[in-house]
Amino acid sequence: MAERALPPAVPASPEPASSSAVSTAFGSPLEPIAAASAPATPAHDTYVVKVQKDQIYRVPPPENAYLAERYRNARGGGGAKKKQEGPACSPCVARTLGALLATAVLLGAAVLISLVVLRPGVPSFSVDRLTVRREARPPRADYDFFLTAVNPNKMTALWYRSGSAVLLHHGRTLAAGDVGQPADGGEDSTDFSMVLRGKPHDGRTPKAVDKALAGSREHLALELSVQVTVQVHVGALGFGQRRLVVRCDVGAAGLSKDVHISSQSCKSNFIN
């Protein structure tokens, strides 16, 4: 029986390394020890493939991302998100508060000027002394009044300007004249005098006045009406002028040279 000749053994071609054997996730593919281009070897030759061990990487916990975000915000890398979270309107609030404060200061100054300067307290008057001087030609009596005005305002001074005065008895005019300006204004009180020229005695003088001028000590009712211009001063600064009206009801015991004032009551107020 004839023997069949077997074909020569063909070396098995090396199988390519599978994707599971060669790791390409973290670097270049692993090369086998024996080069693929090596010359044909007998069928019994073997190949050694080096397979890298699996590498396990830990996934950071979510807290790390939160901490990293806070760190970036603290370093100024938060971007738009940081601007949204921070006090972006603090300059606006500061400007608003400054404007409100300035407005309050201006309103307070306006109220202070209105109360202290434009609406000062009304001064009070009193008649300190009355002297009667009789003139022969023409026959008349002149009246010298000495008054004191007390200023109730603590922050302002009242300066008295020109004015006029009239002396009456039951509505009948006895004398009239101008109010002289005092030497200077006073912060607390001001003393000034005025001379009222009497009307000639032409038979129309009230009988009670004639008797008082003749030496009678009977009670005589007199009315002194004064109008004077007052200027309000704060230090050296003078503000608007106002018109002051004063009325004093005076009771006199006769009209001798130095009149004894038995009673008096003065009222004053601003008319503008």
Short mmCIF file of C-alpha atoms in Angstrom, two decimals:
data_model
loop_
_atom_site.label_atom_id
_atom_site.label_comp_id
_atom_site.label_asym_id
_atom_site.label_seq_id
_atom_site.Cartn_x
_atom_site.Cartn_y
_atom_site.Cartn_z
CA MET A 1 0.00 0.00 0.00
CA ALA A 2 1.41 3.21 -1.09
CA GLU A 3 1.99 5.91 1.46
CA ARG A 4 0.61 9.37 0.83
CA ALA A 5 3.01 12.12 1.36
CA LEU A 6 1.79 14.75 3.73
CA PRO A 7 2.24 18.34 2.77
CA PRO A 8 4.87 20.18 4.64
CA ALA A 9 3.75 21.81 7.84
CA VAL A 10 3.01 25.47 7.45
CA PRO A 11 3.68 27.51 10.50
CA ALA A 12 0.58 29.07 11.86
CA SER A 13 0.39 32.75 11.34
CA PRO A 14 0.39 34.67 14.56
CA GLU A 15 -3.03 35.83 15.58
CA PRO A 16 -3.34 39.53 16.12
CA ALA A 17 -3.64 40.60 19.66
CA SER A 18 -7.20 41.24 20.57
CA SER A 19 -8.37 44.59 21.79
CA SER A 20 -8.88 43.05 25.17
CA ALA A 21 -5.26 41.88 25.30
CA VAL A 22 -3.64 45.12 24.29
CA SER A 23 -4.65 48.21 26.25
CA THR A 24 -4.71 51.49 24.37
CA ALA A 25 -6.65 53.52 26.88
CA PHE A 26 -3.65 55.12 28.59
CA GLY A 27 -0.77 55.10 26.10
CA SER A 28 0.63 53.38 23.03
CA PRO A 29 -0.36 49.77 22.21
CA LEU A 30 1.86 47.19 23.70
CA GLU A 31 4.21 45.54 21.28
CA PRO A 32 4.91 41.86 21.51
CA ILE A 33 8.35 40.71 22.31
CA ALA A 34 8.74 39.00 19.00
CA ALA A 35 8.42 41.35 16.08
CA ALA A 36 5.64 40.66 13.65
CA SER A 37 8.03 40.95 10.74
CA ALA A 38 10.26 38.12 11.95
CA PRO A 39 11.03 35.39 9.41
CA ALA A 40 8.91 32.35 9.27
CA THR A 41 9.56 29.95 12.08
CA PRO A 42 8.72 26.36 12.55
CA ALA A 43 5.18 25.57 13.50
CA HIS A 44 6.19 24.82 17.01
CA ASP A 45 7.53 28.33 17.64
CA THR A 46 5.51 30.39 20.13
CA TYR A 47 4.82 34.05 20.70
CA VAL A 48 4.73 35.86 24.03
CA VAL A 49 2.27 38.71 24.37
CA LYS A 50 2.65 41.08 27.31
CA VAL A 51 -0.75 42.27 28.53
CA GLN A 52 -0.82 45.28 30.83
CA LYS A 53 -2.74 44.81 33.99
CA ASP A 54 -6.02 46.63 34.33
CA GLN A 55 -5.61 50.04 35.98
CA ILE A 56 -8.42 51.35 38.15
CA TYR A 57 -8.69 55.09 38.66
CA ARG A 58 -10.77 56.54 41.50
CA VAL A 59 -13.56 58.92 40.59
CA PRO A 60 -13.43 62.03 42.84
CA PRO A 61 -16.46 62.54 45.06
CA PRO A 62 -18.92 65.43 44.24
CA GLU A 63 -17.70 67.39 47.26
CA ASN A 64 -14.36 67.96 45.49
CA ALA A 65 -16.07 69.82 42.64
CA TYR A 66 -17.86 72.10 45.14
CA LEU A 67 -14.62 72.83 46.99
CA ALA A 68 -12.80 73.55 43.72
CA GLU A 69 -15.55 75.95 42.67
CA ARG A 70 -15.32 77.84 45.96
CA TYR A 71 -11.55 78.06 45.59
CA ARG A 72 -11.85 79.52 42.10
CA ASN A 73 -14.41 82.06 43.28
CA ALA A 74 -12.12 83.09 46.14
CA ARG A 75 -9.24 83.56 43.69
CA GLY A 76 -11.37 85.73 41.41
CA GLY A 77 -11.99 83.09 38.80
CA GLY A 78 -15.70 82.74 39.43
CA GLY A 79 -16.58 84.93 36.47
CA ALA A 80 -20.15 85.95 35.97
CA LYS A 81 -21.36 83.56 38.61
CA LYS A 82 -19.36 85.31 41.30
CA LYS A 83 -20.74 88.67 40.26
CA GLN A 84 -24.26 87.36 40.51
CA GLU A 85 -23.70 85.88 43.96
CA GLY A 86 -21.79 88.86 45.41
CA PRO A 87 -23.22 92.23 46.52
CA ALA A 88 -23.28 93.70 43.02
CA CYS A 89 -25.59 96.59 44.01
CA SER A 90 -23.60 97.83 47.02
CA PRO A 91 -22.38 100.99 45.17
CA CYS A 92 -25.95 101.75 44.15
CA VAL A 93 -27.11 101.37 47.74
CA ALA A 94 -24.31 103.66 48.96
CA ARG A 95 -25.21 106.33 46.41
CA THR A 96 -28.88 106.08 47.31
CA LEU A 97 -28.14 106.41 51.01
CA GLY A 98 -25.86 109.37 50.32
CA ALA A 99 -28.56 111.10 48.28
CA LEU A 100 -31.13 110.51 51.01
CA LEU A 101 -28.76 111.85 53.66
CA ALA A 102 -28.01 114.97 51.61
CA THR A 103 -31.73 115.55 51.05
CA ALA A 104 -32.41 115.20 54.76
CA VAL A 105 -29.65 117.69 55.57
CA LEU A 106 -31.02 120.21 53.07
CA LEU A 107 -34.54 119.82 54.39
CA GLY A 108 -33.31 120.22 57.95
CA ALA A 109 -31.40 123.38 57.01
CA ALA A 110 -34.47 124.76 55.24
CA VAL A 111 -36.67 124.08 58.27
CA LEU A 112 -34.08 125.61 60.58
CA ILE A 113 -33.84 128.76 58.47
CA SER A 114 -37.62 128.97 58.26
CA LEU A 115 -38.11 128.62 62.01
CA VAL A 116 -35.11 130.56 63.27
CA VAL A 117 -34.61 133.26 60.65
CA LEU A 118 -37.84 133.74 58.75
CA ARG A 119 -40.12 133.22 61.77
CA PRO A 120 -38.34 134.62 64.80
CA GLY A 121 -39.99 134.93 68.16
CA VAL A 122 -41.76 138.23 68.80
CA PRO A 123 -39.89 140.51 71.22
CA SER A 124 -41.60 141.78 74.33
CA PHE A 125 -41.69 145.49 75.23
CA SER A 126 -41.96 147.45 78.43
CA VAL A 127 -42.12 151.18 79.20
CA ASP A 128 -39.31 152.04 81.60
CA ARG A 129 -39.83 155.76 81.96
CA LEU A 130 -42.00 158.64 80.70
CA THR A 131 -41.04 162.28 80.93
CA VAL A 132 -43.24 165.22 79.93
CA ARG A 133 -41.78 168.48 78.76
CA ARG A 134 -44.10 171.44 78.38
CA GLU A 135 -43.49 174.04 75.70
CA ALA A 136 -44.97 177.54 75.75
CA ARG A 137 -44.76 178.52 72.10
CA PRO A 138 -46.84 177.07 70.75
CA PRO A 139 -48.36 175.64 73.92
CA ARG A 140 -47.91 171.91 73.79
CA ALA A 141 -46.48 168.96 75.71
CA ASP A 142 -43.72 166.69 74.39
CA TYR A 143 -43.41 163.12 75.66
CA ASP A 144 -40.10 161.27 76.05
CA PHE A 145 -40.53 157.48 76.22
CA PHE A 146 -37.79 155.05 77.25
CA LEU A 147 -38.53 151.46 76.24
CA THR A 148 -36.84 148.10 76.54
CA ALA A 149 -37.30 145.30 74.01
CA VAL A 150 -36.42 141.75 75.10
CA ASN A 151 -35.36 139.30 72.40
CA PRO A 152 -36.72 135.76 73.04
CA ASN A 153 -34.58 134.16 70.31
CA LYS A 154 -31.42 132.36 71.40
CA MET A 155 -29.73 132.03 68.02
CA THR A 156 -30.55 135.36 66.39
CA ALA A 157 -30.27 139.04 67.17
CA LEU A 158 -32.94 141.64 66.35
CA TRP A 159 -31.76 144.96 64.98
CA TYR A 160 -34.29 147.80 65.09
CA ARG A 161 -34.43 150.22 62.19
CA SER A 162 -36.60 153.28 61.57
CA GLY A 163 -40.16 153.50 62.81
CA SER A 164 -42.92 155.76 64.06
CA ALA A 165 -45.02 156.12 67.22
CA VAL A 166 -48.28 157.75 68.27
CA LEU A 167 -49.61 158.58 71.76
CA LEU A 168 -53.39 158.52 72.18
CA HIS A 169 -56.03 159.05 74.86
CA HIS A 170 -59.31 157.30 74.14
CA GLY A 171 -58.57 157.41 70.41
CA ARG A 172 -57.53 161.09 70.41
CA THR A 173 -53.95 161.78 69.24
CA LEU A 174 -51.86 163.60 71.83
CA ALA A 175 -48.39 163.35 70.23
CA ALA A 176 -46.52 161.64 67.39
CA GLY A 177 -42.93 161.20 66.28
CA ASP A 178 -40.25 158.97 64.88
CA VAL A 179 -38.57 156.03 66.57
CA GLY A 180 -34.82 156.52 66.60
CA GLN A 181 -32.55 153.63 65.71
CA PRO A 182 -30.62 152.25 68.69
CA ALA A 183 -26.85 152.41 68.64
CA ASP A 184 -26.58 148.67 67.90
CA GLY A 185 -28.60 145.50 67.91
CA GLY A 186 -28.90 143.35 70.98
CA GLU A 187 -29.01 139.61 71.29
CA ASP A 188 -30.82 139.72 74.63
CA SER A 189 -32.40 143.17 75.00
CA THR A 190 -32.36 146.57 73.38
CA ASP A 191 -32.96 149.93 75.02
CA PHE A 192 -34.00 152.90 72.94
CA SER A 193 -35.84 156.17 73.42
CA MET A 194 -38.21 158.27 71.32
CA VAL A 195 -39.50 161.80 71.51
CA LEU A 196 -43.14 162.42 70.56
CA ARG A 197 -44.05 165.98 69.71
CA GLY A 198 -47.34 167.05 71.28
CA LYS A 199 -50.21 168.61 69.37
CA PRO A 200 -50.82 172.31 70.04
CA HIS A 201 -53.43 172.92 72.73
CA ASP A 202 -56.09 174.63 70.68
CA GLY A 203 -59.03 173.85 72.87
CA ARG A 204 -59.50 170.34 71.51
CA THR A 205 -57.30 168.65 74.07
CA PRO A 206 -59.21 166.19 76.26
CA LYS A 207 -60.09 167.69 79.65
CA ALA A 208 -58.53 164.76 81.53
CA VAL A 209 -55.23 165.46 79.80
CA ASP A 210 -55.43 169.18 80.58
CA LYS A 211 -56.09 168.40 84.24
CA ALA A 212 -53.16 165.93 84.33
CA LEU A 213 -50.86 168.53 82.78
CA ALA A 214 -52.07 171.05 85.34
CA GLY A 215 -50.92 168.82 88.20
CA SER A 216 -53.83 166.46 88.85
CA ARG A 217 -52.80 163.03 90.14
CA GLU A 218 -55.86 161.28 88.84
CA HIS A 219 -55.41 158.11 86.84
CA LEU A 220 -54.97 158.82 83.16
CA ALA A 221 -55.23 156.12 80.50
CA LEU A 222 -52.74 156.44 77.66
CA GLU A 223 -52.16 154.28 74.59
CA LEU A 224 -48.77 154.09 72.90
CA SER A 225 -48.74 152.62 69.37
CA VAL A 226 -45.37 151.87 67.74
CA GLN A 227 -44.43 150.48 64.32
CA VAL A 228 -40.78 149.68 63.75
CA THR A 229 -38.72 147.72 61.20
CA VAL A 230 -36.75 144.77 62.59
CA GLN A 231 -33.96 142.88 60.86
CA VAL A 232 -32.97 139.39 61.91
CA HIS A 233 -29.23 138.78 62.26
CA VAL A 234 -27.26 135.57 62.71
CA GLY A 235 -23.79 136.75 63.64
CA ALA A 236 -22.74 139.28 61.02
CA LEU A 237 -25.28 138.03 58.46
CA GLY A 238 -28.49 140.03 58.10
CA PHE A 239 -31.64 138.50 56.66
CA GLY A 240 -35.00 139.88 55.57
CA GLN A 241 -36.61 142.75 57.43
CA ARG A 242 -39.99 142.53 59.10
CA ARG A 243 -42.48 145.07 60.34
CA LEU A 244 -43.23 144.98 64.07
CA VAL A 245 -46.30 146.53 65.67
CA VAL A 246 -46.33 147.29 69.41
CA ARG A 247 -49.24 148.54 71.51
CA CYS A 248 -48.80 149.53 75.15
CA ASP A 249 -51.67 150.50 77.44
CA VAL A 250 -50.15 152.75 80.11
CA GLY A 251 -51.77 154.04 83.27
CA ALA A 252 -50.23 157.34 84.48
CA ALA A 253 -50.79 159.24 87.72
CA GLY A 254 -50.74 162.79 86.33
CA LEU A 255 -48.51 164.26 83.62
CA SER A 256 -45.92 166.10 85.66
CA LYS A 257 -42.28 166.19 84.63
CA ASP A 258 -41.51 162.63 85.73
CA VAL A 259 -44.65 160.60 85.27
CA HIS A 260 -45.41 157.81 87.68
CA ILE A 261 -46.46 154.76 85.65
CA SER A 262 -49.03 152.92 87.71
CA SER A 263 -49.80 150.15 85.19
CA GLN A 264 -48.81 148.98 81.75
CA SER A 265 -49.51 146.15 79.32
CA CYS A 266 -47.64 145.79 76.00
CA LYS A 267 -48.44 143.47 73.12
CA SER A 268 -46.37 143.07 69.97
CA ASN A 269 -46.56 141.05 66.75
CA PHE A 270 -45.12 140.94 63.23
CA ILE A 271 -47.41 142.07 60.42
CA ASN A 272 -45.39 140.60 57.48
#
